[in-house]
Amino acid sequence: MTDTITERTAEAPHCVFESKDFASGAHPVWCPGCGDFGVLAGLERALAKHGRPPHEVVLVSGIGCSSRLPGYMSTYGFHGVHGRALAAATGLKLTRPDLEVIVVGGDGDGYSIGGNHFIHACRRNVDMLYVVMDNRVYGMTKGQPSPTTEPDWDSDIAPGGIGLRPFNPLAIAIAAGANYVARGFSGDPNALADLIVDGIRWPGFAFIEVLSPCVTFRPEQTGWKKMVRSSTISIEQDRAAATRLVLEDDGFSLGVLYRGDRAAVAPPLTPSIAVTDIEHEFALNERA
Ligand code: SF4
Ligand code: MG
């Protein structure tokens, strides 16, 4: 997979970092065995490999177990409100395009309350990476079904299951215009690190769905390590074929699904209208 990283390699500074340079030293409060530990390890390895110093990287998150991740890294971080991480990150990237902006969060945060932002972030195609740790449940708030929960998942909160068709994040990302779409697994941090570097370096909005088990509320997800299949989705630049593949997939194929060629959005940083002109336009009529 890494041999396909070509687009922006030449732009990356040639600094030498190790994974530990990106660790904050704070001990994660996640449950022992939580998949999010693997994503943290993958992200640290990816950033060391990418080669930009911690102070040039910003991690933005919303609310949830996985959204605690920025606190465990030495980069800049913004732990915002529920479902709004992409909106904050978009504003940051447009005003500071020199920074590496990475958004992290969970399936509840990103696909439910943040679902609208997800769709429009794909559509806008601002140059940043979005990593969703999907465990098909709301972990922090004690196990409610999320948008990706299976319809027949039985729990105390939803006896018999919710009976709703799960949200398909990869298909929606492609349809909405994301320029890079992939799926990884928390149980293989090295392969995940390669995907993350690839996503960071691909121009435009990159989305990586990471299967990340919640061992507390979905203990059966520990079986995912036997269900995932590495590097089995690689349609690349055919949107229709990529969409068909992901709709027919059982959700456990890993790899890059789609790489588009849309140019990333980069509006000019100089304002088209002066602030004084805006003030003048909205000034109250003193004679009124
Ligand atoms: Fe991880 Fe689930 Fe524990 Fe949250 S509740 S830290 S998602 S294992
Ligand atoms: Mg979740």
XYZ file of C-alpha atoms and ligand atoms in Angstrom:
297
model
C 0.000 0.000 0.000
C 2.799 2.434 0.844
C 4.303 2.056 -2.624
C 1.335 3.978 -3.971
C 2.179 7.030 -1.868
C 3.511 9.392 -4.459
C 1.432 12.540 -4.673
C 2.821 14.642 -1.888
C 5.861 12.804 -0.658
C 8.128 15.422 -2.126
C 6.366 18.139 -0.117
C 6.861 16.435 3.243
C 9.800 17.812 5.229
C 12.496 15.261 5.884
C 12.500 15.359 9.659
C 13.155 12.206 11.644
C 10.649 11.405 14.353
C 9.702 8.398 16.422
C 6.229 7.389 17.551
C 6.983 8.433 21.114
C 7.544 12.021 19.956
C 3.803 12.211 19.331
C 2.692 10.794 22.711
C 1.570 13.283 25.376
C 2.427 10.997 28.275
C -1.137 11.057 29.617
C -2.491 7.563 30.221
C -5.700 6.868 28.257
C -8.792 6.273 30.367
C -10.117 3.749 27.845
C -11.122 0.297 29.060
C -8.288 -2.264 28.858
C -8.491 -3.893 25.425
C -10.406 -1.031 23.781
C -9.656 -0.847 20.058
C -8.904 2.851 20.330
C -5.471 2.004 21.803
C -4.556 0.478 18.435
C -5.729 3.572 16.584
C -3.656 5.798 18.882
C -0.603 3.618 18.198
C -1.298 3.706 14.451
C -1.663 7.476 14.460
C 1.592 7.984 16.373
C 3.446 5.724 13.936
C 1.849 7.425 10.944
C 2.815 10.909 12.071
C 6.385 9.800 12.802
C 6.518 8.394 9.287
C 4.912 11.454 7.717
C 7.675 13.595 9.170
C 6.007 16.829 10.201
C 6.795 18.031 13.733
C 4.088 17.794 16.421
C 3.590 21.571 16.536
C 2.509 21.579 12.875
C -0.221 18.986 13.444
C -3.673 19.602 14.956
C -6.044 16.860 16.070
C -9.688 17.927 16.257
C -12.405 15.835 17.925
C -15.966 15.948 19.179
C -17.380 13.921 22.069
C -17.127 10.230 22.903
C -14.566 7.687 24.077
C -12.507 7.958 20.882
C -12.777 11.751 20.867
C -10.512 11.808 23.922
C -7.617 10.887 21.649
C -6.150 14.398 21.108
C -5.348 14.540 24.826
C -3.056 11.547 24.463
C -0.907 13.086 21.768
C 1.720 15.843 21.857
C 0.326 17.680 18.819
C -2.032 20.608 19.142
C -5.558 19.464 19.877
C -9.122 20.725 19.997
C -11.680 18.678 21.921
C -14.903 20.348 20.873
C -18.603 19.716 21.138
C -20.595 16.692 20.026
C -20.660 16.129 16.267
C -19.039 19.435 15.339
C -15.414 18.407 14.907
C -15.492 18.623 11.108
C -16.935 22.129 11.175
C -14.203 23.357 13.528
C -11.513 21.561 11.531
C -12.761 23.016 8.238
C -12.496 26.545 9.610
C -9.042 25.829 10.978
C -7.712 24.341 7.741
C -9.091 27.160 5.606
C -7.456 29.819 7.764
C -4.244 27.885 8.491
C -3.610 25.740 5.411
C -0.006 25.330 6.553
C -1.117 23.015 9.394
C -1.799 19.292 9.113
C -5.387 18.939 10.276
C -6.678 15.527 11.347
C -10.146 14.893 12.739
C -10.802 11.902 14.991
C -13.986 10.556 16.560
C -16.503 7.784 16.788
C -19.506 6.505 14.871
C -22.070 8.134 17.150
C -20.357 11.513 17.076
C -19.604 11.463 13.350
C -22.560 9.724 11.747
C -25.456 10.748 13.991
C -25.288 14.254 15.424
C -22.384 15.013 13.081
C -23.883 13.289 10.041
C -24.726 16.473 8.224
C -21.195 17.803 8.697
C -19.798 14.494 7.442
C -21.733 14.703 4.183
C -20.797 18.313 3.537
C -17.156 17.858 4.518
C -16.965 15.172 1.810
C -18.678 17.541 -0.604
C -16.424 20.511 0.229
C -13.231 18.485 -0.184
C -11.015 20.534 2.113
C -7.552 18.984 2.419
C -7.673 17.092 5.729
C -8.034 13.580 7.137
C -11.028 12.211 9.046
C -10.507 9.024 11.071
C -13.634 7.423 12.515
C -13.244 4.707 15.155
C -16.349 2.670 14.489
C -17.510 0.197 17.144
C -21.166 0.315 16.177
C -22.219 1.581 19.603
C -22.194 4.668 21.828
C -19.533 3.571 24.333
C -19.198 6.651 26.528
C -22.917 6.862 27.238
C -23.228 3.170 28.116
C -24.121 1.245 25.031
C -26.922 2.795 22.997
C -27.206 1.656 19.367
C -25.457 4.016 16.945
C -26.082 4.650 13.212
C -23.845 1.685 12.294
C -25.335 -0.799 14.788
C -26.669 -4.006 13.278
C -30.509 -4.057 13.195
C -30.755 -7.211 15.329
C -28.178 -6.315 17.992
C -29.953 -7.146 21.241
C -29.157 -5.143 24.378
C -30.795 -3.974 27.601
C -31.258 -0.537 26.048
C -32.714 -1.856 22.764
C -34.264 -5.287 23.463
C -34.574 -7.301 20.267
C -32.573 -4.730 18.300
C -33.571 -1.466 16.671
C -34.502 -3.027 13.328
C -33.002 -0.201 11.286
C -30.729 -0.474 8.268
C -27.172 0.547 9.294
C -25.579 3.673 7.884
C -22.927 2.808 5.263
C -20.188 5.403 5.837
C -17.931 4.435 2.936
C -20.708 4.457 0.347
C -21.965 7.792 1.654
C -18.460 9.280 1.618
C -17.960 8.308 -2.021
C -21.403 9.550 -3.047
C -20.896 12.844 -1.240
C -17.530 13.526 -2.882
C -14.725 12.453 -0.529
C -11.479 12.267 -2.470
C -9.999 9.315 -0.564
C -11.938 6.507 1.146
C -10.457 3.552 3.019
C -11.141 1.085 5.814
C -8.636 -0.017 8.477
C -8.576 -2.115 11.633
C -7.363 -1.135 15.092
C -5.887 -4.609 15.602
C -3.212 -3.940 12.949
C -1.640 -0.562 13.853
C 1.148 -0.902 11.278
C -1.209 -1.352 8.352
C -3.394 1.389 9.783
C -0.387 3.719 9.999
C 0.268 3.147 6.280
C -3.347 4.006 5.479
C -3.196 7.140 7.608
C -0.020 8.389 5.910
C -1.590 7.666 2.550
C -4.759 9.537 3.505
C -2.838 12.534 4.870
C -0.811 12.854 1.682
C -3.680 12.420 -0.738
C -5.062 15.833 -1.760
C -8.531 16.789 -0.585
C -10.818 15.256 2.015
C -9.650 11.793 3.077
C -11.878 9.507 5.110
C -10.700 6.371 6.907
C -13.227 4.174 8.669
C -11.458 2.128 11.355
C -13.078 -0.953 12.849
C -12.257 -0.411 16.539
C -13.936 -2.837 18.964
C -15.704 -1.711 22.122
C -14.780 -4.597 24.416
C -17.085 -3.395 27.185
C -20.442 -2.991 25.449
C -19.763 -5.126 22.352
C -17.427 -7.886 23.659
C -18.282 -10.053 20.651
C -16.330 -7.550 18.523
C -13.085 -9.116 19.771
C -13.903 -11.690 17.065
C -13.337 -9.043 14.372
C -9.636 -9.944 14.258
C -10.630 -13.222 12.619
C -13.156 -11.606 10.293
C -11.149 -8.776 8.718
C -9.455 -9.335 5.363
C -6.459 -7.134 4.588
C -5.972 -5.195 1.366
C -9.046 -6.611 -0.281
C -10.689 -3.378 -1.407
C -8.777 -1.482 -4.035
C -11.107 -0.192 -6.722
C -9.369 3.186 -6.688
C -10.585 5.717 -9.266
C -13.914 4.271 -10.406
C -16.609 5.757 -8.161
C -19.409 3.563 -9.454
C -17.405 0.351 -9.071
C -16.168 1.395 -5.632
C -19.711 2.121 -4.497
C -20.974 -1.213 -5.829
C -18.160 -3.045 -4.062
C -18.759 -1.442 -0.709
C -22.514 -1.992 -0.905
C -21.941 -5.692 -1.540
C -19.150 -6.029 1.030
C -19.781 -7.526 4.481
C -17.981 -4.622 6.163
C -14.760 -6.492 6.966
C -12.696 -5.869 3.834
C -9.768 -3.550 4.531
C -7.713 -1.268 2.315
C -8.090 1.723 0.026
C -11.446 1.793 -1.687
C -11.323 5.030 -3.622
C -8.812 7.720 -4.629
C -10.313 10.605 -6.544
C -8.712 13.365 -8.556
C -10.762 16.360 -7.419
C -8.666 19.383 -6.586
C -8.819 20.288 -2.892
C -10.751 23.430 -2.024
C -8.399 26.302 -1.322
C -10.161 29.674 -1.165
C -7.987 32.800 -1.255
C -6.990 34.035 2.176
C -7.392 37.687 1.225
C -10.948 38.895 1.949
C -13.068 39.973 -1.013
C -14.671 42.769 1.001
C -13.271 45.044 3.685
C -14.717 44.910 7.207
C -15.468 48.631 7.068
C -17.585 48.085 3.950
C -19.587 45.370 5.742
C -20.096 47.666 8.740
C -21.269 50.427 6.446
C -23.752 48.086 4.727
C -25.322 47.004 8.022
C -25.181 50.381 9.792
C -28.478 51.454 11.383
C -30.196 54.379 9.794
C -29.804 57.090 12.428
C -32.982 58.874 11.296
C -35.120 55.785 11.959
Fe -13.491 1.676 24.493
Fe -15.993 0.806 24.756
Fe -14.510 1.272 26.930
Fe -15.363 3.304 25.424
S -16.656 1.904 26.612
S -13.298 3.036 26.259
S -15.278 2.429 23.341
S -14.134 -0.292 25.349
Mg -18.981 4.303 18.898
